């Protein structure tokens, strides 16, 4: 581990101990920022010239990728925010759609081509004209949609599915877009044979926001209704914790046969899904889901990097690290929905096929909503200010079948994009875990690096203990799981829980001892090293956890890595504690 490992700071840092209210404002539109200052200007021409950093450290030369893994988001906080001569990074640029590498899918997958129509004549995205008198388009909760909205949605999807297969607005082309950006089809501009991957990094939220935006606009155009909106699957609230009825109607164009037949309504979703259906009373499942949501949205998400994912710049290897929501419940809901009888969990259970299921868009609309909600939960919750995030670019087709280049900075204001979300309340804000103390932790057993064929418990030293309230406000304690490598990740869901001072009686992902989970949805990987191998790092904010389990004064803790799915394919290099400012 390099000398940089403990350094994890980021601009616009939320405070660790800010008291949370139990209710949100009655109108979520109030949370929409009224404008994002473009505070960071830079020379775009220079930004497109990726640079490498070399520095001295124990063991010799360190390249920029190694430094970023060690620094966490230090580059985001300082090195990457002010561009000029000697800058070390650059934003991910929009790919060349004509240079698409069809993923080498395994023989068990159907013969398919994930490369969308290439197209020419790129236009830069322009936000729709502001109209003070025009109301925002409101995306409704799927379980609350009225008959009129449902009829529009079904007609729009039916028309999209009827378009010629080579029409970039067609349903087939739409799902290919997700496959291409998520399964190694595109090279990074300037870095041949180095893939673009929009998951497991800070691009996850903005890329999917744009993807839904254009999908929604195309649907509206097909039915001649520019007020049309996609519904969101409200799985974070009791009323929405089943597959919405509109997607379970076998005669509807929203229906998909490749879903788990055991998970049809009224079976409640398990946000901590481990590929095993543990039948518990519905009220108990709801309570567990709400505790998961509180952890992922509140206690483990107090810093931008912890919620949104790690920096990913031009020249970087993919998968630097997912944020809290991308791991759980994003990954777990994907797998819970997909059909386990299919060889690769198709459709929702594998990235290459996920967007073939219309429910994908409702799932991600809720993810998009929760990004919006997170920014309003605490005064310090803010997006990255890093120019390499703001200027990251992608290509999509709009409702006129025009090829449009978008940049992250263009999607940060929902009101400017013309839409909002129905206010359905946030019941998980009241699901704070109870204090736990007095339990005897299971003894450490094992050493790292190790394969997670079974639970591995290691003793981890905490550099600082019993910090003052001010110190905790300034820096979140972060548990870092380093050197995660997953072999042959195409057809196997990977999940392991990370527990601190797990009692001898055991614990699970919803227990008060869980820092979080690593949950990786299968996808194709294209690297210059081991083919199909994912390498990543996981980070969990644990200020609240240490307090709740009575470990704030402990100089060491026992960290348990508990495999739930595919542990035999996972190796972990080490566990350490750092601090995010």
Short mmCIF file of C-alpha atoms in Angstrom, two decimals, residues 29-30 41 60 68 81-82 98 109-110 119 204 207 223 264 314 342 349 354 420 470 517 557:
data_model
loop_
_atom_site.label_atom_id
_atom_site.label_comp_id
_atom_site.label_asym_id
_atom_site.label_seq_id
_atom_site.Cartn_x
_atom_site.Cartn_y
_atom_site.Cartn_z
CA UNK A 29 -39.16 20.85 -6.45
CA UNK A 30 -37.83 23.12 -3.73
CA UNK A 41 -13.30 27.43 -16.56
CA UNK A 60 9.84 3.21 -7.53
CA UNK A 68 -5.61 8.02 -7.86
CA UNK A 81 -9.96 21.30 -9.92
CA UNK A 82 -7.60 23.96 -11.23
CA UNK A 98 -18.04 4.36 -35.58
CA UNK A 109 -25.77 -15.35 -24.53
CA UNK A 110 -27.99 -14.88 -27.58
CA UNK A 119 -24.36 8.40 -37.17
CA UNK A 204 -22.77 6.61 -12.95
CA UNK A 207 -24.71 9.22 -17.62
CA UNK A 223 -47.10 10.19 -29.16
CA UNK A 264 -44.01 -10.94 -9.14
CA UNK A 314 -9.09 9.95 -19.40
CA UNK A 342 -31.50 -17.47 -17.93
CA UNK A 349 -29.53 -9.20 -14.15
CA UNK A 354 -30.72 -4.89 -18.78
CA UNK A 420 -39.23 17.09 -11.41
CA UNK A 470 -15.37 19.04 15.32
CA UNK A 517 -21.82 -4.18 0.69
CA UNK A 557 -11.69 -3.34 15.09
#
